[in-house]
PDB file of C-alpha atoms in Angstrom:
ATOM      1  CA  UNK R   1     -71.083  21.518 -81.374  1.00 81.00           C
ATOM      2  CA  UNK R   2     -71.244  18.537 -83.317  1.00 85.00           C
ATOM      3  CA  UNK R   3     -69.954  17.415 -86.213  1.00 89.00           C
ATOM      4  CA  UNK R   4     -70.041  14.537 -88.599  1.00 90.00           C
ATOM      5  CA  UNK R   5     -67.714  13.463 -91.265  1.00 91.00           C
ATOM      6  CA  UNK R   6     -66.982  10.997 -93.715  1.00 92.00           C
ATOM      7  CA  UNK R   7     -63.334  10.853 -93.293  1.00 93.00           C
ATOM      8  CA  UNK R   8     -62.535   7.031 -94.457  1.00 95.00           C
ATOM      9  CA  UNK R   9     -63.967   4.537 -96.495  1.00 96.00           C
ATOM     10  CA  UNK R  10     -65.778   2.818 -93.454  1.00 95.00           C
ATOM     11  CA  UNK R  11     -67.693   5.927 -92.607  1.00 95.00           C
ATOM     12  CA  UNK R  12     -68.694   6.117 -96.333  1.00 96.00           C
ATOM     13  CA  UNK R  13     -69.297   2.759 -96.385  1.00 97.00           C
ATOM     14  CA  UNK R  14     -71.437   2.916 -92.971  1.00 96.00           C
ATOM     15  CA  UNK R  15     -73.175   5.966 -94.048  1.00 95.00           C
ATOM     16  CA  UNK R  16     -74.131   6.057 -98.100  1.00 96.00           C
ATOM     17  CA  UNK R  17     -73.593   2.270 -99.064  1.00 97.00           C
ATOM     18  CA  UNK R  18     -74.777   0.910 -96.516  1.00 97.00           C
ATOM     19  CA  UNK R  19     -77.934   3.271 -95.694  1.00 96.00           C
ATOM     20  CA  UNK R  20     -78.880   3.441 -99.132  1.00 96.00           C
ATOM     21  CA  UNK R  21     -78.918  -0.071 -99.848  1.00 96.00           C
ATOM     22  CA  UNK R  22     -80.562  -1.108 -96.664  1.00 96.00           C
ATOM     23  CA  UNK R  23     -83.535   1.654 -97.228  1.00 94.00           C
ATOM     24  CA  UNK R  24     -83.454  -0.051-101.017  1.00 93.00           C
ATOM     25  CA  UNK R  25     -83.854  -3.482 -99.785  1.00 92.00           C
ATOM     26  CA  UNK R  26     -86.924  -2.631 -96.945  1.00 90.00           C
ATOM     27  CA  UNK R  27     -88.597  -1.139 -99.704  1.00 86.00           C
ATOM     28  CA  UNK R  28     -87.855   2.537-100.277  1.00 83.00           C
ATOM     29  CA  UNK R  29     -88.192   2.192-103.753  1.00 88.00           C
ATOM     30  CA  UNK R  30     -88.312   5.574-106.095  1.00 89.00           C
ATOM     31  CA  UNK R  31     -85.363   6.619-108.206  1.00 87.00           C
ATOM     32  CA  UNK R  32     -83.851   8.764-105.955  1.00 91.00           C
ATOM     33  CA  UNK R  33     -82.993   5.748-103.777  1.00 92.00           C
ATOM     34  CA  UNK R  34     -82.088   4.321-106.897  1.00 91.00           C
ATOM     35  CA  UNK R  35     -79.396   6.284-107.652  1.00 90.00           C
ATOM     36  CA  UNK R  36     -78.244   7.045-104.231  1.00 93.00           C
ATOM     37  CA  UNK R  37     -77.265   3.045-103.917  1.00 94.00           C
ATOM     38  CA  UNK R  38     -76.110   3.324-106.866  1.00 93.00           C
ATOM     39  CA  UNK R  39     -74.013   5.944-105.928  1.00 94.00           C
ATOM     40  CA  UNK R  40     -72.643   4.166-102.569  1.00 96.00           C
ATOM     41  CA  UNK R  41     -71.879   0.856-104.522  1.00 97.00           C
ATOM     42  CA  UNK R  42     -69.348   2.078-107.584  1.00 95.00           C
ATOM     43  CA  UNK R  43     -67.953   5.361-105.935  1.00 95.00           C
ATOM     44  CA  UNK R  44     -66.792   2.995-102.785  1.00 97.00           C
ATOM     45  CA  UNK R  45     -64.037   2.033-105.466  1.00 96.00           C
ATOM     46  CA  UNK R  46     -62.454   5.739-104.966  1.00 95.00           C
ATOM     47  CA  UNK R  47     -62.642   6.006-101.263  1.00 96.00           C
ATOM     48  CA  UNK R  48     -61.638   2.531-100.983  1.00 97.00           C
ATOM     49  CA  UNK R  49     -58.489   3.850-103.737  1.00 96.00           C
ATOM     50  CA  UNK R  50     -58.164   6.641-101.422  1.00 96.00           C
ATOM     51  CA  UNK R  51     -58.109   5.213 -98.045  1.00 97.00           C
ATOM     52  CA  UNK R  52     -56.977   1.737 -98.410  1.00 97.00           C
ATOM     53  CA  UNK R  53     -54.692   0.748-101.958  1.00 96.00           C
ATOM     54  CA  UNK R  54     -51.937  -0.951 -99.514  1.00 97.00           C
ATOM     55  CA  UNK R  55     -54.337  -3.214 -98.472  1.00 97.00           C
ATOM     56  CA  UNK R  56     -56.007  -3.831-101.793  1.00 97.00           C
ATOM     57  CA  UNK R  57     -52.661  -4.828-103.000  1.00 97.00           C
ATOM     58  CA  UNK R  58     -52.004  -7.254 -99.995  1.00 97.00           C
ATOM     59  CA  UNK R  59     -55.233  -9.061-100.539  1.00 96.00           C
ATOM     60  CA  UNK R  60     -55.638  -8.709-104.463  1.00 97.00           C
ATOM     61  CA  UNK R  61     -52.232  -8.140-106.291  1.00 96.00           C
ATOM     62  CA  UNK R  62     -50.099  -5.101-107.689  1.00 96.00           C
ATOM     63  CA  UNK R  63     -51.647  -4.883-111.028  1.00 96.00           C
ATOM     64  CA  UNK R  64     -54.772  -2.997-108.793  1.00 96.00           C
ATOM     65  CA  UNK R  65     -53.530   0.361-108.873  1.00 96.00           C
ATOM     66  CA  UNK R  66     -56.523   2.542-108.648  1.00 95.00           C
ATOM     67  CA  UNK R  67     -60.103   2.226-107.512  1.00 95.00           C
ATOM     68  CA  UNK R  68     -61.188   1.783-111.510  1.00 93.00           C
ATOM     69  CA  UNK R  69     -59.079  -1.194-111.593  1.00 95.00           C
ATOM     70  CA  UNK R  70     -60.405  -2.308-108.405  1.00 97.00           C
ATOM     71  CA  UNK R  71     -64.020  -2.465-109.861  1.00 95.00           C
ATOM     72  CA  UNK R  72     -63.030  -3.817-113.094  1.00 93.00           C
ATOM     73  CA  UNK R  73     -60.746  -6.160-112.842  1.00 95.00           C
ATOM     74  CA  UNK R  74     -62.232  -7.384-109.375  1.00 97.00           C
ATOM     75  CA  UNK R  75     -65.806  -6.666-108.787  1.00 97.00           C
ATOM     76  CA  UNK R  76     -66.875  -6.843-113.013  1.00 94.00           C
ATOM     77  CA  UNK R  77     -64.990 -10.004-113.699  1.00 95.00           C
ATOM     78  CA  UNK R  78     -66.622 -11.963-109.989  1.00 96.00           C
ATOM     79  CA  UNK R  79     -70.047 -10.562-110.206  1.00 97.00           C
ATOM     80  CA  UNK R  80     -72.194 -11.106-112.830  1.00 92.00           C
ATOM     81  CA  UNK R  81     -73.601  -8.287-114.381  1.00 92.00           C
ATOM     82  CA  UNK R  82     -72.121  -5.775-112.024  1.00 93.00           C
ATOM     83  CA  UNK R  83     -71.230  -3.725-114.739  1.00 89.00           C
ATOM     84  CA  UNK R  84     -75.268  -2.493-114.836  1.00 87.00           C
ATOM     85  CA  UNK R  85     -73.963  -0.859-111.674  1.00 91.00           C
ATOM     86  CA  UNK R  86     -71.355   1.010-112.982  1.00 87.00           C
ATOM     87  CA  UNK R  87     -73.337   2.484-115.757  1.00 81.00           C
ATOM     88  CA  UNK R  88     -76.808   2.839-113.957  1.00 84.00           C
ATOM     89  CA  UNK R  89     -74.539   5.452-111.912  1.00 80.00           C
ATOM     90  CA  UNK R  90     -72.928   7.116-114.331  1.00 75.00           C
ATOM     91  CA  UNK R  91     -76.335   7.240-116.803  1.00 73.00           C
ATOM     92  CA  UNK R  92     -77.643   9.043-114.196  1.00 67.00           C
ATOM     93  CA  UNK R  93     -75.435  11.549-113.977  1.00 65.00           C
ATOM     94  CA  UNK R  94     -75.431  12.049-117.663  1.00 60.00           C
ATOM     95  CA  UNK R  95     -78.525  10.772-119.088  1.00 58.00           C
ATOM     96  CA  UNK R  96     -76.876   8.999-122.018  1.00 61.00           C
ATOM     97  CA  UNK R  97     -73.385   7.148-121.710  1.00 56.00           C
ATOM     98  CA  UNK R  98     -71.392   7.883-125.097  1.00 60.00           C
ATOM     99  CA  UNK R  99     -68.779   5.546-126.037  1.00 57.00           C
ATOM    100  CA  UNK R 100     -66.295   8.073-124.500  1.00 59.00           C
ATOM    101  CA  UNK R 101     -67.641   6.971-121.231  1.00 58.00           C
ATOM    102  CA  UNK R 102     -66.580   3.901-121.625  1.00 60.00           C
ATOM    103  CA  UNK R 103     -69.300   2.214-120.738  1.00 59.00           C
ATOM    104  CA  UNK R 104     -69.542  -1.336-119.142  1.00 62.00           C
ATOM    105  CA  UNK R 105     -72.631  -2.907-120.426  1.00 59.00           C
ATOM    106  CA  UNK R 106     -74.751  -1.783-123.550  1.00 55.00           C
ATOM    107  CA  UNK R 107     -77.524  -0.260-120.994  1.00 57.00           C
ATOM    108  CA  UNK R 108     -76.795   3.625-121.956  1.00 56.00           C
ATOM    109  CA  UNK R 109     -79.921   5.613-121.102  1.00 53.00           C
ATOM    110  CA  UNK R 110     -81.008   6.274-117.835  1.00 63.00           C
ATOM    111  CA  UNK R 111     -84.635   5.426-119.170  1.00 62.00           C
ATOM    112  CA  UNK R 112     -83.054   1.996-119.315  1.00 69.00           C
ATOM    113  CA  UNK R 113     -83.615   1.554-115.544  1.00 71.00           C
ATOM    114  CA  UNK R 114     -87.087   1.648-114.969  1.00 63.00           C
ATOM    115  CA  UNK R 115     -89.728   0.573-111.569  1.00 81.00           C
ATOM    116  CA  UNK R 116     -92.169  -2.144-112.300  1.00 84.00           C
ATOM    117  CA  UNK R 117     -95.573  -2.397-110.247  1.00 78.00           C
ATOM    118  CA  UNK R 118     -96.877  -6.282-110.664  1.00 71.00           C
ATOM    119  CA  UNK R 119    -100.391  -7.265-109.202  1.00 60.00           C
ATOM    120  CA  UNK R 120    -100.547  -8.413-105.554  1.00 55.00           C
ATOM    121  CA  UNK R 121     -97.804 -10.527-104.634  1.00 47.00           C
ATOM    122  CA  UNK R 122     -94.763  -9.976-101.685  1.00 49.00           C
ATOM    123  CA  UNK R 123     -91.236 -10.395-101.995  1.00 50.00           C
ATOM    124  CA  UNK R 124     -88.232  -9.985-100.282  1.00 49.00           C
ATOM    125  CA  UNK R 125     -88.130  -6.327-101.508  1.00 52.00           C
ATOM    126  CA  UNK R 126     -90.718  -3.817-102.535  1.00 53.00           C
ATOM    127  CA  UNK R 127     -94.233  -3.674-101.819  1.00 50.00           C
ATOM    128  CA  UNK R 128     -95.830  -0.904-103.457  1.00 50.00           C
ATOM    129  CA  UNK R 129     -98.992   0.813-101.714  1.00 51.00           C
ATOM    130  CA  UNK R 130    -101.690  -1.374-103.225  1.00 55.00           C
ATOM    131  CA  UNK R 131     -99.966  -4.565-101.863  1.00 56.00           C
ATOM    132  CA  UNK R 132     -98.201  -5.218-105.513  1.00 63.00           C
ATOM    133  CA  UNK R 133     -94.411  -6.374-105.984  1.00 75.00           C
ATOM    134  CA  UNK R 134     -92.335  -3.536-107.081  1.00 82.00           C
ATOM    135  CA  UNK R 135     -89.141  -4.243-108.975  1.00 88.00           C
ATOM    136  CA  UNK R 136     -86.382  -2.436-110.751  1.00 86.00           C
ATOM    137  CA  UNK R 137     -85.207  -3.375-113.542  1.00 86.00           C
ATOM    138  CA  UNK R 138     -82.936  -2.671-116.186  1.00 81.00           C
ATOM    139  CA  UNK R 139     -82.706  -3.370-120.112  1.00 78.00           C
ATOM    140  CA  UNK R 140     -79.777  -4.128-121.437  1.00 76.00           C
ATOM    141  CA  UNK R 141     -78.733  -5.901-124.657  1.00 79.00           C
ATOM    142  CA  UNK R 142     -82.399  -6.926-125.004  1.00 83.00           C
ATOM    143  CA  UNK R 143     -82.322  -8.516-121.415  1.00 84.00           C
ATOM    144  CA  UNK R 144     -84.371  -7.212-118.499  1.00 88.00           C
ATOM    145  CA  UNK R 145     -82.376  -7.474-115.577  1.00 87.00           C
ATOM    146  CA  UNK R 146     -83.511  -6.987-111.729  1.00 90.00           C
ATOM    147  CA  UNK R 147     -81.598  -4.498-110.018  1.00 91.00           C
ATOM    148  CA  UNK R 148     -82.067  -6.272-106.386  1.00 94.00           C
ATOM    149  CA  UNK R 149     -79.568  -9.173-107.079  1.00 95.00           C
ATOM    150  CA  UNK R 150     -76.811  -7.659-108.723  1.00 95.00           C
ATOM    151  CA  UNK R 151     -76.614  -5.071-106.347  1.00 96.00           C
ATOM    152  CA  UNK R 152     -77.299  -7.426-103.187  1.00 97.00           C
ATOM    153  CA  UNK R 153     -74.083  -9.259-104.737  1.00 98.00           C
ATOM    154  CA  UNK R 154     -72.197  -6.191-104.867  1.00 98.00           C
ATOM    155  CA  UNK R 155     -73.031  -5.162-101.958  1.00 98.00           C
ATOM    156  CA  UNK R 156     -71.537  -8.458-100.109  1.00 98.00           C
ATOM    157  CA  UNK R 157     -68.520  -8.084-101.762  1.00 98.00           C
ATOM    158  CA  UNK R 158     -67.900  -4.533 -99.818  1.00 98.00           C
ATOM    159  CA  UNK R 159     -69.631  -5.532 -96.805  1.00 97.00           C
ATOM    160  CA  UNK R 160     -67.136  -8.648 -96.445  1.00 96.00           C
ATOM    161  CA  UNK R 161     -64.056  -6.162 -97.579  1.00 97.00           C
ATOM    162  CA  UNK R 162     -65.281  -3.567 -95.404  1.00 96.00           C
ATOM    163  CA  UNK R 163     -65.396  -6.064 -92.447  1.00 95.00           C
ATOM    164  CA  UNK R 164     -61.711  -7.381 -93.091  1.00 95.00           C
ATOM    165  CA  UNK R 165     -60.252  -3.885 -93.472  1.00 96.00           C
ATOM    166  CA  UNK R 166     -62.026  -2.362 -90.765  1.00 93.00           C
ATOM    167  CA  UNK R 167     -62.376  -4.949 -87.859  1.00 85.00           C
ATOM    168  CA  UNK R 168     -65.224  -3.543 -85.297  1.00 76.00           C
ATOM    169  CA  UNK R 169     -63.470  -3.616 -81.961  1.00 71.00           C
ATOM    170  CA  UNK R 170     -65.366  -6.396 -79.253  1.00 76.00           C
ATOM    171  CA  UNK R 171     -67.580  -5.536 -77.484  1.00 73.00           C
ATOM    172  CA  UNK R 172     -66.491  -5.079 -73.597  1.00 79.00           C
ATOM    173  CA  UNK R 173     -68.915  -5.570 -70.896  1.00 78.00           C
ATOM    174  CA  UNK R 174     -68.269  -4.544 -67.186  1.00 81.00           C
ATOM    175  CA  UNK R 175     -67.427  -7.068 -64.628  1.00 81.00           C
ATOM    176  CA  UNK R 176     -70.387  -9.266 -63.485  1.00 79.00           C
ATOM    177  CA  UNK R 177     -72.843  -7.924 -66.294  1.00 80.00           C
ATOM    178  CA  UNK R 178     -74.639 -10.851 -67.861  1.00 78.00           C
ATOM    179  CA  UNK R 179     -76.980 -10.924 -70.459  1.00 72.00           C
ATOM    180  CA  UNK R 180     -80.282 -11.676 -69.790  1.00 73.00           C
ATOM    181  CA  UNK R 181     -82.268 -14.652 -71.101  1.00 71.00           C
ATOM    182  CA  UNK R 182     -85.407 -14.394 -72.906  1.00 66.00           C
ATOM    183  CA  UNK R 183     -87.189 -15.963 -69.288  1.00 67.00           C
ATOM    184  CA  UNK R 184     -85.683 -13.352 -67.725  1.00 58.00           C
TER     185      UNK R 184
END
């Protein structure tokens, strides 16, 4: 039998931020990815709380005592706009963001984040069927906003934290192995 778990914030990282922003960026673009990487980027915050607050402390001070401080006293206040993050999640999850919420940005309505189809052009992300550029964006505060930068910036952020808390072992090769050349 085999089993899989997500029992610490690498494995969540490895498995939902990563995945879902990588699928995201090669152009798996519908809402549901959307969401999901919207998902993996805020909600890293609690396993990250969970898992790893001693070492959030070490690297960031005391006064981060929880994984909502984490994101806004850390990620909000070094990433511009990562805020449309936080509430792109959470308007999701309940359509529109009353001021109980809290919210982070003025963009309260899930109908605020919406996929744009432009004529025939390429990009880094998004191609849609007919060769077009497909982008998300979001309205906020009478700006439209791409989602592909703010969440390629928050995604560096945990990549580079993810990579300092949890150092990948080196790789070990067996006595005499070499590695080929590309004339080989």
């Amino acid at each position: 039998m085999n089993e899989q778990r997500l029992s610490s914030t690498r494995d969540f990282f490895d498995e939902i931020t990563e995945k879902s922003y990588r699928r995201f960026m090669e152009g798996d673009v519908n809402f549901l990815m959307i969401y999901a990487m919207a998902y993996g980027l805020f909600h890293l915050a609690d396993w990250v709380n969970h898992y790893d607050m001693p070492k959030v402390k070490d690297k960031f001070g005391e006064h981060i005592n929880s994984g909502h401080d984490l994101w806004h006293e850390i990620i909000e206040k070094s990433i511009t706009d990562a805020g449309l993050i936080r509430d792109l999640n959470n308007s999701a999850k309940h359509v529109k963001l009353e001021l109980k919420y809290n919210p982070s940005t003025s963009m309260h309505y899930a109908a605020n984040t919406y996929i744009s189809m432009t004529g025939w052009d390429t990009a880094s992300y998004g191609v849609s069927p007919n060769g077009g550029l497909v982008e998300v964006k979001m309205a906020e505060g009478g700006r439209e906003i791409l989602l592909e930068p703010v969440a390629t910036s928050v995604f560096q952020f945990w990549e580079e934290l993810m990579n300092e808390f949890y150092q990948k072992p080196p790789m070990v090769f067996p006595a005499g192995f070499t590695v080929p050349s590309a004339n080989s």
